[in-house]
PDB file of C-alpha atoms in Angstrom:
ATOM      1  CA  UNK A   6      -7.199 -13.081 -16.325  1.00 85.00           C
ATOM      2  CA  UNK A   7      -9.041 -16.202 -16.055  1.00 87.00           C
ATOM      3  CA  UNK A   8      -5.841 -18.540 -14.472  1.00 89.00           C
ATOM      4  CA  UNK A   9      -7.118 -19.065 -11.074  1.00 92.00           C
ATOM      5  CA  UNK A  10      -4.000 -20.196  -9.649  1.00 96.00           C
ATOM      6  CA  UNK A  11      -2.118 -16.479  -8.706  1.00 96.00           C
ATOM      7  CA  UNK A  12      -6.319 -15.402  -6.944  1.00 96.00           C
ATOM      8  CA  UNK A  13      -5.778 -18.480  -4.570  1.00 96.00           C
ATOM      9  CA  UNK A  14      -1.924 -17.501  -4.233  1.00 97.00           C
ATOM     10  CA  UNK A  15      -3.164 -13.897  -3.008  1.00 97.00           C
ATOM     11  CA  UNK A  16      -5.749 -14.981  -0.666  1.00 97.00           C
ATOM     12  CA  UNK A  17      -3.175 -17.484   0.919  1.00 97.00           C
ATOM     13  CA  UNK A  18      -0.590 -14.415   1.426  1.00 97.00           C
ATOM     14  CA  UNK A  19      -2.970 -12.074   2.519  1.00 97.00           C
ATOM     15  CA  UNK A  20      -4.509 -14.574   5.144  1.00 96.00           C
ATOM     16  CA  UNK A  21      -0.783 -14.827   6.291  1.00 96.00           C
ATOM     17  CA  UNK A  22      -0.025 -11.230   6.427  1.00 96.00           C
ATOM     18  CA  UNK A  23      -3.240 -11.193   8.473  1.00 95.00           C
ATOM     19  CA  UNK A  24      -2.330 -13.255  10.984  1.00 94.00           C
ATOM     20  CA  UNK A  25       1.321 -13.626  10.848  1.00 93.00           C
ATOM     21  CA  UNK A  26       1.005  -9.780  10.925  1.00 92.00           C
ATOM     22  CA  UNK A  27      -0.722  -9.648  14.528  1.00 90.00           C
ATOM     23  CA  UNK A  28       0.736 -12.560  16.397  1.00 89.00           C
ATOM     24  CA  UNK A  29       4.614 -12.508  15.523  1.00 88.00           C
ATOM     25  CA  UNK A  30       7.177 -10.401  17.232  1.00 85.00           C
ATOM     26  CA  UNK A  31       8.173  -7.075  15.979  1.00 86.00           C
ATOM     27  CA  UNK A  32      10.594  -4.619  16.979  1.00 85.00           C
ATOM     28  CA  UNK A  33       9.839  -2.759  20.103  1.00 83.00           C
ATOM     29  CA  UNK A  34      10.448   1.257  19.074  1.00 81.00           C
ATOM     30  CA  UNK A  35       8.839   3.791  21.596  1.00 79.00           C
ATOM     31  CA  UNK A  36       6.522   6.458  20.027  1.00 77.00           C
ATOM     32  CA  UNK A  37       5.685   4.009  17.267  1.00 80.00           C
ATOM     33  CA  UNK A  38       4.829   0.579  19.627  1.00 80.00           C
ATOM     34  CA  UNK A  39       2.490  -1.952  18.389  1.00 83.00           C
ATOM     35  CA  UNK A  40       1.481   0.388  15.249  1.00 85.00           C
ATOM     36  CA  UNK A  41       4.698  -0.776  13.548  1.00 86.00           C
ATOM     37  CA  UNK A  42       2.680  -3.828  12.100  1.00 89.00           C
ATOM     38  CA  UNK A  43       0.648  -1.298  10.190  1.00 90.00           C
ATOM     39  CA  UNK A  44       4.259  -1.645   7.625  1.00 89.00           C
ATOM     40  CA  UNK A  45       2.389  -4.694   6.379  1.00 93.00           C
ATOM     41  CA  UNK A  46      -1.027  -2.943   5.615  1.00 95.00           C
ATOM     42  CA  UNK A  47      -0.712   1.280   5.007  1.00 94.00           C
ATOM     43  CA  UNK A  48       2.625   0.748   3.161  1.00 93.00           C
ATOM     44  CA  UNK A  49       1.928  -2.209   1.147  1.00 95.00           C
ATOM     45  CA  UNK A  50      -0.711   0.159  -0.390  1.00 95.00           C
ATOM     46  CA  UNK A  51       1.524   2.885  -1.584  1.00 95.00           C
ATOM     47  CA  UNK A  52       3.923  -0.528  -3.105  1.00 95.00           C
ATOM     48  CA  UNK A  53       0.565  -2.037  -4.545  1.00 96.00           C
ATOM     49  CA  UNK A  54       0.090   1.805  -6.414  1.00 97.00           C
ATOM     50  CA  UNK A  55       2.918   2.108  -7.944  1.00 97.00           C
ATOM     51  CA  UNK A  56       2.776  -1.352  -9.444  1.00 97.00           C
ATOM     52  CA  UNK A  57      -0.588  -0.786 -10.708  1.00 97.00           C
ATOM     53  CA  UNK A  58       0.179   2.573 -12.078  1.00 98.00           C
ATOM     54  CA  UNK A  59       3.249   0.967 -13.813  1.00 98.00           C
ATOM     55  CA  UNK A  60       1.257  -1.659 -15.492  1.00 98.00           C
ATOM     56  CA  UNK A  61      -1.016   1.191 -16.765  1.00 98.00           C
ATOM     57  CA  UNK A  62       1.728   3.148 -17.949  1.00 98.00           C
ATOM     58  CA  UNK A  63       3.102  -0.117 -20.018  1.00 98.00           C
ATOM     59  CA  UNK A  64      -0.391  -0.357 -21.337  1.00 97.00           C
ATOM     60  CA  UNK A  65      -0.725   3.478 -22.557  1.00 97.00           C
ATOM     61  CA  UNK A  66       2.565   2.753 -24.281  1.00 97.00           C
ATOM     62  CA  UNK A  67       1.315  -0.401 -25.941  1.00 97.00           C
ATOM     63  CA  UNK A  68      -1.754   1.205 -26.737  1.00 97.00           C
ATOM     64  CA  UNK A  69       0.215   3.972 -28.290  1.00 97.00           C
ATOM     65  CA  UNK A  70       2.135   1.738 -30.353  1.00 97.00           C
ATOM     66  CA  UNK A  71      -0.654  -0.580 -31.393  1.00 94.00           C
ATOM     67  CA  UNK A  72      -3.924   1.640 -31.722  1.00 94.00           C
ATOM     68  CA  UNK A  73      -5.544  -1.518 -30.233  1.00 94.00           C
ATOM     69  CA  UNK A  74      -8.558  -0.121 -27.882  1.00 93.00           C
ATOM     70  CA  UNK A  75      -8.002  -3.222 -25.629  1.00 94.00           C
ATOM     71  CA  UNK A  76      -4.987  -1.722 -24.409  1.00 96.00           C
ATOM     72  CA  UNK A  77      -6.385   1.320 -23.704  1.00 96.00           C
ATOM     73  CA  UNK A  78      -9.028  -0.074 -21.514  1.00 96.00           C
ATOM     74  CA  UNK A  79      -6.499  -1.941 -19.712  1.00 97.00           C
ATOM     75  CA  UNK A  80      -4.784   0.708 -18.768  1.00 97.00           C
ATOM     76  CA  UNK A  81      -8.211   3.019 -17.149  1.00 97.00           C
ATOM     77  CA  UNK A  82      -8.389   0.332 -15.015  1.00 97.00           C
ATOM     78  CA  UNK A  83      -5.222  -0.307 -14.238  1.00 98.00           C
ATOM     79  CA  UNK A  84      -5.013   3.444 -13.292  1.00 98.00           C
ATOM     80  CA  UNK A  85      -8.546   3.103 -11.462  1.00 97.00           C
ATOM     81  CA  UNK A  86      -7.487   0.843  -9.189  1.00 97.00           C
ATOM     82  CA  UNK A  87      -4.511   2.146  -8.265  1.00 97.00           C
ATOM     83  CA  UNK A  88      -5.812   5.713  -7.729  1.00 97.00           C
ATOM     84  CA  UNK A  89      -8.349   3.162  -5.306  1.00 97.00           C
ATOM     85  CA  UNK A  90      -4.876   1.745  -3.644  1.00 97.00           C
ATOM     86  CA  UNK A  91      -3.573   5.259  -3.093  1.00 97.00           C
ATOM     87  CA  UNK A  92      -6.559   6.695  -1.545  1.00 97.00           C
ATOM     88  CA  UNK A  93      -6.724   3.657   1.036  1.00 96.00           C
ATOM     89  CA  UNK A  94      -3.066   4.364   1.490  1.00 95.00           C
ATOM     90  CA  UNK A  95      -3.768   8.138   2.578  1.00 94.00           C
ATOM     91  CA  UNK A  96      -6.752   7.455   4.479  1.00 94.00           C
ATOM     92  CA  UNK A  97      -4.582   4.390   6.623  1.00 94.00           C
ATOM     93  CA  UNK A  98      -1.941   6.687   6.901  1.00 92.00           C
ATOM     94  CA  UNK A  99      -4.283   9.279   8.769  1.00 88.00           C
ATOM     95  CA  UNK A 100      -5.385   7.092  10.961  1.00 89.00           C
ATOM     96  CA  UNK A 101      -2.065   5.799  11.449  1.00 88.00           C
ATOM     97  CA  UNK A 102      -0.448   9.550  12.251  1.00 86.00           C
ATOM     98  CA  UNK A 103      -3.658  10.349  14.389  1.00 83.00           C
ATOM     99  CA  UNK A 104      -1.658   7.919  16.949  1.00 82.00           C
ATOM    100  CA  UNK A 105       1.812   8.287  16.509  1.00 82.00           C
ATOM    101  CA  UNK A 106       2.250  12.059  15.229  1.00 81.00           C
ATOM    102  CA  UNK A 107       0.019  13.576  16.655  1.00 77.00           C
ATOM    103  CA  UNK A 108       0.979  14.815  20.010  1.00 70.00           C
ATOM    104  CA  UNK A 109      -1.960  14.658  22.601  1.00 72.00           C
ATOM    105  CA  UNK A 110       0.039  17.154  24.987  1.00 72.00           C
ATOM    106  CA  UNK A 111      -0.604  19.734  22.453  1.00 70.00           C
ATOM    107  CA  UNK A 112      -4.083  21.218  20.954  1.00 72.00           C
ATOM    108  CA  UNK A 113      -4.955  19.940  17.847  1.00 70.00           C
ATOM    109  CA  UNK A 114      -3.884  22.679  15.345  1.00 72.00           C
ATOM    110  CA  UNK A 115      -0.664  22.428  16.736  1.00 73.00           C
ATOM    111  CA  UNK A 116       0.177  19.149  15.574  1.00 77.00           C
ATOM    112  CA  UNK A 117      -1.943  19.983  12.495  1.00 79.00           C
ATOM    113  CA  UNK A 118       0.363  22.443  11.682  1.00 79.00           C
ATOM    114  CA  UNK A 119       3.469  20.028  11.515  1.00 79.00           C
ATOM    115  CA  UNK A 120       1.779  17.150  10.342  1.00 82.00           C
ATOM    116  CA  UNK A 121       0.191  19.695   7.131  1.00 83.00           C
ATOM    117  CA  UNK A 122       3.975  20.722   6.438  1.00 84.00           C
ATOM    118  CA  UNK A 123       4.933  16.628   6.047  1.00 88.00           C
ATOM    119  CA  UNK A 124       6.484  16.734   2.157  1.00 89.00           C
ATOM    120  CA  UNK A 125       5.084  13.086   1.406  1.00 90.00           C
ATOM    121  CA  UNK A 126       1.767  14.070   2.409  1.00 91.00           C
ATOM    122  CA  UNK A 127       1.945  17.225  -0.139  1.00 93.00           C
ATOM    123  CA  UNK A 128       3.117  14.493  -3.065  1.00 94.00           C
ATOM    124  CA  UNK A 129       1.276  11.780  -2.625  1.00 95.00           C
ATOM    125  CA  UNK A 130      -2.249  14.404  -2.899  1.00 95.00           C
ATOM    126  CA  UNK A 131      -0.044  16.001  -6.010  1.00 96.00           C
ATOM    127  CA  UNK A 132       0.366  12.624  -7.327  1.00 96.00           C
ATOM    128  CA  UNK A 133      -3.135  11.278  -6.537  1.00 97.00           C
ATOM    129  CA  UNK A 134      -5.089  14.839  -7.889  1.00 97.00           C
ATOM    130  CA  UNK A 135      -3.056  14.220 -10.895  1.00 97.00           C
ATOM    131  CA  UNK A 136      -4.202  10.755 -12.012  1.00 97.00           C
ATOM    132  CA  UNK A 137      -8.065  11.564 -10.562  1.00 97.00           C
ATOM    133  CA  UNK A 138      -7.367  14.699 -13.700  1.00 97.00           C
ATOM    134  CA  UNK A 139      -6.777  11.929 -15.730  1.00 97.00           C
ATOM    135  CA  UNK A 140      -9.795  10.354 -14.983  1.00 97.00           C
ATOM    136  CA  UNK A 141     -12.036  14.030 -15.872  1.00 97.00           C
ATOM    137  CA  UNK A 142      -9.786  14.204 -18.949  1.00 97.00           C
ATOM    138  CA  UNK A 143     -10.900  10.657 -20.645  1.00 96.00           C
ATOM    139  CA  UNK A 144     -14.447  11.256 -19.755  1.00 95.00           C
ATOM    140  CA  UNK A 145     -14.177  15.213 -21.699  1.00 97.00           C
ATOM    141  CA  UNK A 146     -13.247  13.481 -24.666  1.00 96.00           C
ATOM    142  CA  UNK A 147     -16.126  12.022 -26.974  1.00 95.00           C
ATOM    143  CA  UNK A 148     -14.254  10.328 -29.529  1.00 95.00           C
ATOM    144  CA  UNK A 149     -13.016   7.224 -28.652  1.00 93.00           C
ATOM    145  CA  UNK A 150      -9.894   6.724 -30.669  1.00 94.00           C
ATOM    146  CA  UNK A 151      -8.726  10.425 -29.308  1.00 96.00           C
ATOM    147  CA  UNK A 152      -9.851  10.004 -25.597  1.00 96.00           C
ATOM    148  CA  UNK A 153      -7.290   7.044 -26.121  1.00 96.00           C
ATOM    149  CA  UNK A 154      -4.350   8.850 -27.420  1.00 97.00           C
ATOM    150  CA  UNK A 155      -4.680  12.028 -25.743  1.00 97.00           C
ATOM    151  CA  UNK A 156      -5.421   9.905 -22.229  1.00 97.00           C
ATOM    152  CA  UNK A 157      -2.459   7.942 -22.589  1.00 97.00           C
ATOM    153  CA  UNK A 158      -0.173  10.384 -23.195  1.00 97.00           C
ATOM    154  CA  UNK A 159      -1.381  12.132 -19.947  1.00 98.00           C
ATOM    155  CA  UNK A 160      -0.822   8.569 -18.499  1.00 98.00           C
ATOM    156  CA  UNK A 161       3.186   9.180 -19.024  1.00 98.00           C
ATOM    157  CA  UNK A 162       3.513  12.195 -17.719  1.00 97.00           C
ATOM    158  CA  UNK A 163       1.188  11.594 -14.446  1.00 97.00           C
ATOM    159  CA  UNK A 164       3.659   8.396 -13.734  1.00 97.00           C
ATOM    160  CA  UNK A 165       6.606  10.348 -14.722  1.00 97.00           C
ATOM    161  CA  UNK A 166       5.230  12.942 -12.015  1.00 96.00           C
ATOM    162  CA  UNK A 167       4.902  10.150  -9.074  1.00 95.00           C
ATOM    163  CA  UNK A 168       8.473  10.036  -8.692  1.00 95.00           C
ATOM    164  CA  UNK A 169       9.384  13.737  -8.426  1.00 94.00           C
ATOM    165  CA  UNK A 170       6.109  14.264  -5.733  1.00 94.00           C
ATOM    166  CA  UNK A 171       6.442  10.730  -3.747  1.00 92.00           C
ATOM    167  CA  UNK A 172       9.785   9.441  -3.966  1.00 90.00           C
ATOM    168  CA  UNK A 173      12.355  12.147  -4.851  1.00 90.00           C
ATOM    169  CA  UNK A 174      11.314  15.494  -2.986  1.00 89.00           C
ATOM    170  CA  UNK A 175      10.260  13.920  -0.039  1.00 86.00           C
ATOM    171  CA  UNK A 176      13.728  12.231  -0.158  1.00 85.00           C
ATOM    172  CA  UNK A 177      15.397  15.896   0.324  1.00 87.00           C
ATOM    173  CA  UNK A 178      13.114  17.320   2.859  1.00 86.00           C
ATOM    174  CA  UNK A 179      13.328  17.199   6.550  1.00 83.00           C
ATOM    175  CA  UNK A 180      10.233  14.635   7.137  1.00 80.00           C
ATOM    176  CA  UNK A 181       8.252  12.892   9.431  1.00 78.00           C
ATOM    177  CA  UNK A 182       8.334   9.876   7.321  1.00 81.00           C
ATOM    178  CA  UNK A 183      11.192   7.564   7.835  1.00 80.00           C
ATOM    179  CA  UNK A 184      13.445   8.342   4.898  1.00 73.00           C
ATOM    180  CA  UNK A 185      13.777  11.868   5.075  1.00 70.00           C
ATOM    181  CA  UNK A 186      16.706  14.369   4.420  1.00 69.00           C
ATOM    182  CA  UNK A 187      20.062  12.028   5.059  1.00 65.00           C
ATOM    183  CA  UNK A 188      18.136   9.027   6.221  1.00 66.00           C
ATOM    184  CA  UNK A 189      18.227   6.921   3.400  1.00 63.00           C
ATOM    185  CA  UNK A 190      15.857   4.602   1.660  1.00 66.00           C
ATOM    186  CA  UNK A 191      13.545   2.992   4.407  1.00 66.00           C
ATOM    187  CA  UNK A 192      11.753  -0.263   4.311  1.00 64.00           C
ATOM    188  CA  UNK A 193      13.732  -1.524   1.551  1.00 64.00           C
ATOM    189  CA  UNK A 194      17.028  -0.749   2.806  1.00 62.00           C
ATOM    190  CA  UNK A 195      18.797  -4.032   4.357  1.00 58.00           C
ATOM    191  CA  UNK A 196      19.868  -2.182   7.441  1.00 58.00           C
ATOM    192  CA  UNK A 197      16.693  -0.401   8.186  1.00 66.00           C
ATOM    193  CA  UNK A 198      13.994  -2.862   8.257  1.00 74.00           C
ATOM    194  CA  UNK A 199      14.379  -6.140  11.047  1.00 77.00           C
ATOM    195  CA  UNK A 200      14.692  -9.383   9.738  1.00 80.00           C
ATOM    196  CA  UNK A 201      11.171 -10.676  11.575  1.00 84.00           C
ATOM    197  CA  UNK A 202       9.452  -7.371   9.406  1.00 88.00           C
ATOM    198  CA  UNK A 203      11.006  -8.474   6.559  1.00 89.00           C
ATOM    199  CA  UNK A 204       9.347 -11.672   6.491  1.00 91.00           C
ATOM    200  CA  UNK A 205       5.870 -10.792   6.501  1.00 93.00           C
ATOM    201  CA  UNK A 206       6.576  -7.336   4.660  1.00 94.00           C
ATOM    202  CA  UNK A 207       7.763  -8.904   1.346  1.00 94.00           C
ATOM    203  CA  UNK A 208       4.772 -11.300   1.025  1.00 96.00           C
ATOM    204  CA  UNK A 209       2.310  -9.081   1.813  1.00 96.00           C
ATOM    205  CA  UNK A 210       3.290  -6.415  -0.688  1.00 96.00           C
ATOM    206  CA  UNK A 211       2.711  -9.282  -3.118  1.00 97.00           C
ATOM    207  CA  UNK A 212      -0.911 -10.582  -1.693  1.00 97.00           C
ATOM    208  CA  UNK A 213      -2.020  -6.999  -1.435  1.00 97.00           C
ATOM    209  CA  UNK A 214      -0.907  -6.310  -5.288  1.00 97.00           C
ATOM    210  CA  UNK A 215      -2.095  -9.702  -6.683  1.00 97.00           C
ATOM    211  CA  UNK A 216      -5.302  -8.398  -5.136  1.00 97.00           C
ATOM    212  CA  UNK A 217      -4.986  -5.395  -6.638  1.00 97.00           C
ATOM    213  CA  UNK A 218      -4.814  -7.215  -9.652  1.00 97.00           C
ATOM    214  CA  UNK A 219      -7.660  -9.414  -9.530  1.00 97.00           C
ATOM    215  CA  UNK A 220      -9.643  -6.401  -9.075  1.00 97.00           C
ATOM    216  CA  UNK A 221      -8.674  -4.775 -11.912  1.00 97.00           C
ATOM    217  CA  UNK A 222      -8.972  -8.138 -14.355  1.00 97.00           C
ATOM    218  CA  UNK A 223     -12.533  -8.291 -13.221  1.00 96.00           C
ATOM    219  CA  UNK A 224     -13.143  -4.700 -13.615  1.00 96.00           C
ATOM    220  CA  UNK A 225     -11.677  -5.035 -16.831  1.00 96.00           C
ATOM    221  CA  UNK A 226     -13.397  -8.205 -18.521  1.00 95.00           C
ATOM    222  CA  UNK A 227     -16.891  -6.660 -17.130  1.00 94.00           C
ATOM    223  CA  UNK A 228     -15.695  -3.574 -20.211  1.00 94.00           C
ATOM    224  CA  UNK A 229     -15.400  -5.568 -22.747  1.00 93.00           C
ATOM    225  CA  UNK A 230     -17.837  -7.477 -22.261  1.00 92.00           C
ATOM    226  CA  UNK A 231     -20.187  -3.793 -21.955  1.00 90.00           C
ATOM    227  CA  UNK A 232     -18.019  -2.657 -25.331  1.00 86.00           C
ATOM    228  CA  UNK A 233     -19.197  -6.239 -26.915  1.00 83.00           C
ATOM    229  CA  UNK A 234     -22.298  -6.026 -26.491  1.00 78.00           C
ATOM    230  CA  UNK A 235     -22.455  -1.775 -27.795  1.00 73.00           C
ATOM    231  CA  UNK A 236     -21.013  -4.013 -30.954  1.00 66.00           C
ATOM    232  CA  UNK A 237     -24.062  -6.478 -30.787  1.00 58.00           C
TER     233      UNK A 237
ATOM    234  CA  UNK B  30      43.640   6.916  43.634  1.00 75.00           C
ATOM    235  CA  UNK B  31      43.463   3.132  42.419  1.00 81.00           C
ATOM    236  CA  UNK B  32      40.161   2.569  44.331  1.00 82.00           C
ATOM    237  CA  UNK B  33      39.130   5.205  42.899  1.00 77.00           C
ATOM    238  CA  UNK B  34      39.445   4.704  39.537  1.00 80.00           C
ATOM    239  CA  UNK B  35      38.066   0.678  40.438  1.00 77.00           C
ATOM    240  CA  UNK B  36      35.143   2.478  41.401  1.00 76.00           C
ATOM    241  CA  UNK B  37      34.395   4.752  38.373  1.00 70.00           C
ATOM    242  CA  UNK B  38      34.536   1.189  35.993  1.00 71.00           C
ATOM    243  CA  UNK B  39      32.607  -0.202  38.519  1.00 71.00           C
ATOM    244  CA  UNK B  40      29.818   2.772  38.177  1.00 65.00           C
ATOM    245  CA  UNK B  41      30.050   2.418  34.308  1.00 65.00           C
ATOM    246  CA  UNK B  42      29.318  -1.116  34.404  1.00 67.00           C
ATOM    247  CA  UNK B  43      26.197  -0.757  36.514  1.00 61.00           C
ATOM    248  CA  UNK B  44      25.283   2.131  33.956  1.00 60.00           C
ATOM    249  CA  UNK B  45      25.878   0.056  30.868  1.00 59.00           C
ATOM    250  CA  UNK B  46      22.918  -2.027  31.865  1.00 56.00           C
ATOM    251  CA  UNK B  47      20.371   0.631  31.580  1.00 52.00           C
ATOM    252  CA  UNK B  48      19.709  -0.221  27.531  1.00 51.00           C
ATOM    253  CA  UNK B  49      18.318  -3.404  28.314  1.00 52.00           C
ATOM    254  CA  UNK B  50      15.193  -1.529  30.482  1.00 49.00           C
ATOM    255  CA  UNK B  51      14.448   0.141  27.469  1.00 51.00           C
ATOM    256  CA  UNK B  52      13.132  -2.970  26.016  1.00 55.00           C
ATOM    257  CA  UNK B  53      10.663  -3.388  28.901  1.00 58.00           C
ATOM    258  CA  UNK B  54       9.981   0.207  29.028  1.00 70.00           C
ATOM    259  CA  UNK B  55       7.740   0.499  25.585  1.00 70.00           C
ATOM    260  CA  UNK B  56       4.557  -0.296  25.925  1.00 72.00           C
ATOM    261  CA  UNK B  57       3.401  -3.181  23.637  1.00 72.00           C
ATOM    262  CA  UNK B  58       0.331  -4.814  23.605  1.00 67.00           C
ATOM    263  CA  UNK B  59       1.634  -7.729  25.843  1.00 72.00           C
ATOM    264  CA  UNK B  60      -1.486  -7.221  28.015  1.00 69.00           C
ATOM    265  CA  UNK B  61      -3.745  -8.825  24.688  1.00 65.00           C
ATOM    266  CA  UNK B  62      -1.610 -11.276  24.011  1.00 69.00           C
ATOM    267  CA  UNK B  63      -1.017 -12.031  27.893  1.00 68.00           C
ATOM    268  CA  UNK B  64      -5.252 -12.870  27.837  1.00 76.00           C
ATOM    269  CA  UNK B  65      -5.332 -14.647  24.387  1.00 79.00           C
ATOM    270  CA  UNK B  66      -7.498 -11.114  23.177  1.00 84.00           C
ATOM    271  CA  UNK B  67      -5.170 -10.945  20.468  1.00 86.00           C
ATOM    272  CA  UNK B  68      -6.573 -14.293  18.600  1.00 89.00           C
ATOM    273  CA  UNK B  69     -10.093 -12.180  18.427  1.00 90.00           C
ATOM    274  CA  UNK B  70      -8.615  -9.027  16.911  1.00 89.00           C
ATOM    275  CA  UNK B  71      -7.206 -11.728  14.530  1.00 92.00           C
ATOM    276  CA  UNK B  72     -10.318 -13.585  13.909  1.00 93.00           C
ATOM    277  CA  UNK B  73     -11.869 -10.692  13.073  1.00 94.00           C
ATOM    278  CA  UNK B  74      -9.887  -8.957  10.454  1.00 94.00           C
ATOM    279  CA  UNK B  75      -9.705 -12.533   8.970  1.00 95.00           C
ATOM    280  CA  UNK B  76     -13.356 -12.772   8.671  1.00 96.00           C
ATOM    281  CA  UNK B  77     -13.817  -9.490   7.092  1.00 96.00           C
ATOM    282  CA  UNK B  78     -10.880 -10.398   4.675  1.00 96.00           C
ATOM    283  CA  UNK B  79     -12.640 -14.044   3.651  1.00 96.00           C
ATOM    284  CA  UNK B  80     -16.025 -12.336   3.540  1.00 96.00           C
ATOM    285  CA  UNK B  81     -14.745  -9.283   1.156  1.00 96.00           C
ATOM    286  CA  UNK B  82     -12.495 -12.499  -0.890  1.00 96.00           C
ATOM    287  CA  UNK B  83     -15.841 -14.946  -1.166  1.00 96.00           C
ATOM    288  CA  UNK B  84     -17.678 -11.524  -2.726  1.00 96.00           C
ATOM    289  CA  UNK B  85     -14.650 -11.129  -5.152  1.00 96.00           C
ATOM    290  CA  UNK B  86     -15.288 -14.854  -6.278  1.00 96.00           C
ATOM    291  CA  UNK B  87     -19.084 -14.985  -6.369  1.00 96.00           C
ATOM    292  CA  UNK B  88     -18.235 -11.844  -9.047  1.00 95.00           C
ATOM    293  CA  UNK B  89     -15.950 -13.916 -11.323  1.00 96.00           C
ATOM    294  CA  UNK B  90     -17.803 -16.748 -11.271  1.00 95.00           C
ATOM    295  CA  UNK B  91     -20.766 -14.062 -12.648  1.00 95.00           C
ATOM    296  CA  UNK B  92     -18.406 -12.620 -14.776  1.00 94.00           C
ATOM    297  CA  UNK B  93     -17.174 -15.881 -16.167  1.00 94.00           C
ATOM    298  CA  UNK B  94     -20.703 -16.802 -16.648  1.00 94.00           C
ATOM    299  CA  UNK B  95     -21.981 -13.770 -18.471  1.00 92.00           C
ATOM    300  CA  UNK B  96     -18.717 -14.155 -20.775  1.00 91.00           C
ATOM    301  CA  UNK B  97     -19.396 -17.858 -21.629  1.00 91.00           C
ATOM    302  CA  UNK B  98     -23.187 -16.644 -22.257  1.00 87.00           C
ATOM    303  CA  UNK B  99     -22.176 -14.013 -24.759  1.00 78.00           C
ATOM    304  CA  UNK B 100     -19.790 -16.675 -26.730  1.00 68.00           C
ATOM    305  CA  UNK B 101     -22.699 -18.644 -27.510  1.00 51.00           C
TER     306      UNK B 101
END
């Protein structure tokens, strides 16, 4: 938490998602046009989630295991921060859709009413209303050993849920998402994504979750140093 | 009936080239790049980014400082 070397490594990527992102060539798909780039920014939030909610579910686990409080607090804000990530995500994503779905022949409930039907819309809220519970259900609990143990035992089964709501059913369902029923896995299938994507794609998902990160390690040394001082 | 069927492969060759307008036909945002706009879109989301970073470090720096504090 205190190495700078991987905080310098994420502001380099990020600065070359930035502009790397903009200025190189991408593939020219009607409907979708210049928004494509938006792969490197509105995806690489919904990546940077599930990595943060994985690190929180390794924590809960540890914690678990070791009854050692640190571990718990690594994993609220591990959880915080991605719950942060995944609301970015949904919010890009509606701007995103309020250019390419949205059809501007039609009046607006129309498109509404497709776009409202979109499966990976429906999961990702059922995933993200699920981990904001969590949040309600460690601040219900006084006791601090059993707002731990209860907490991250909801912590397994609200990752266990992400897959079912974001990945799987969405998977099976006609969708407006690339990726739905008999498409395949998108973005990180070889065939699917160009090779001049591919090159800013991959480093950006790793600037945008190193920055995830960093937020998190600072979120996470300001509690302890707020439980040291309860101590004092 | 040979010229004929010289002139149907002829009309399928012309046809075959209608793909390639397809490239020129979506609408990219060649115009911004055309006038060197796209450099200011670019300098701006990379000042918001370095702005939003140079917080991020002024708060470690306080954090760091606050934990070597409470050591002593």
């Amino acid at each position: 938490m205190y190495k700078s070397w991987w905080k310098i490594l994420s502001v380099a990527l990020l600065i070359y998602t930035f502009t790397a992102g903009l200025l190189t060539d991408v593939p020219r798909l009607p409907q979708l046009q210049e928004t494509i780039r938006n792969l490197y920014f509105h995806v690489c939030m919904w990546f940077g989630m599930m990595i943060l909610f994985m690190v929180s579910v390794v924590y809960a686990i540890k914690y678990l295991r070791s009854n050692n409080l640190r571990h718990d607090i690594y994993s609220r804000q591990f959880a915080t921060v991605g719950i942060l990530f995944g609301v970015l995500g949904y919010l890009t994503g509606t701007i995103w859709m309020s250019y390419t779905w949205a059809d501007p022949n039609n009046p607006a409930y129309a498109s509404f009413r497709t776009i409202a039907r979109e499966p990976k819309l429906i999961g990702a809220a059922i995933a993200l209303l699920i981990y904001l519970a969590y949040m309600v259900l460690r601040d219900s609990i006084q006791d601090i050993d059993k707002k731990a143990r209860v907490s991250a035992v909801y912590n397994i089964f609200a990752f266990a849920m992400l897959f079912p709501t974001i990945w799987i059913l969405p998977r099976l369902l006609p969708s407006l998402h690339p990726g739905g029923e008999g498409e395949g896995n998108p973005a990180l299938n070889y065939n699917d994504i160009d090779d001049s994507m591919r090159l800013v794609f991959y480093p950006a998902v790793a600037g945008w979750t190193l920055l995830g990160v960093w937020i998190t390690t600072l979120k996470i040394r300001l509690n302890l140093l707020k439980e040291q001082k309860l101590i004092k | 009936m040979k010229i004929f069927r010289s002139l149907a492969v002829f009309a399928a060759l012309l046809f075959m080239s209608l793909p390639v307008l397809a490239q020129q036909d979506v609408e990219m945002a060649d115009e911004m790049r055309k006038n060197g706009k796209i450099y200011v879109v670019v300098a701006v989301m990379l000042t918001i980014l370095i702005g939003l970073i140079l917080y991020l470090v002024r708060l470690d720096r306080k954090i760091s400082r606050m934990e070597r504090a409470g050591k002593s």
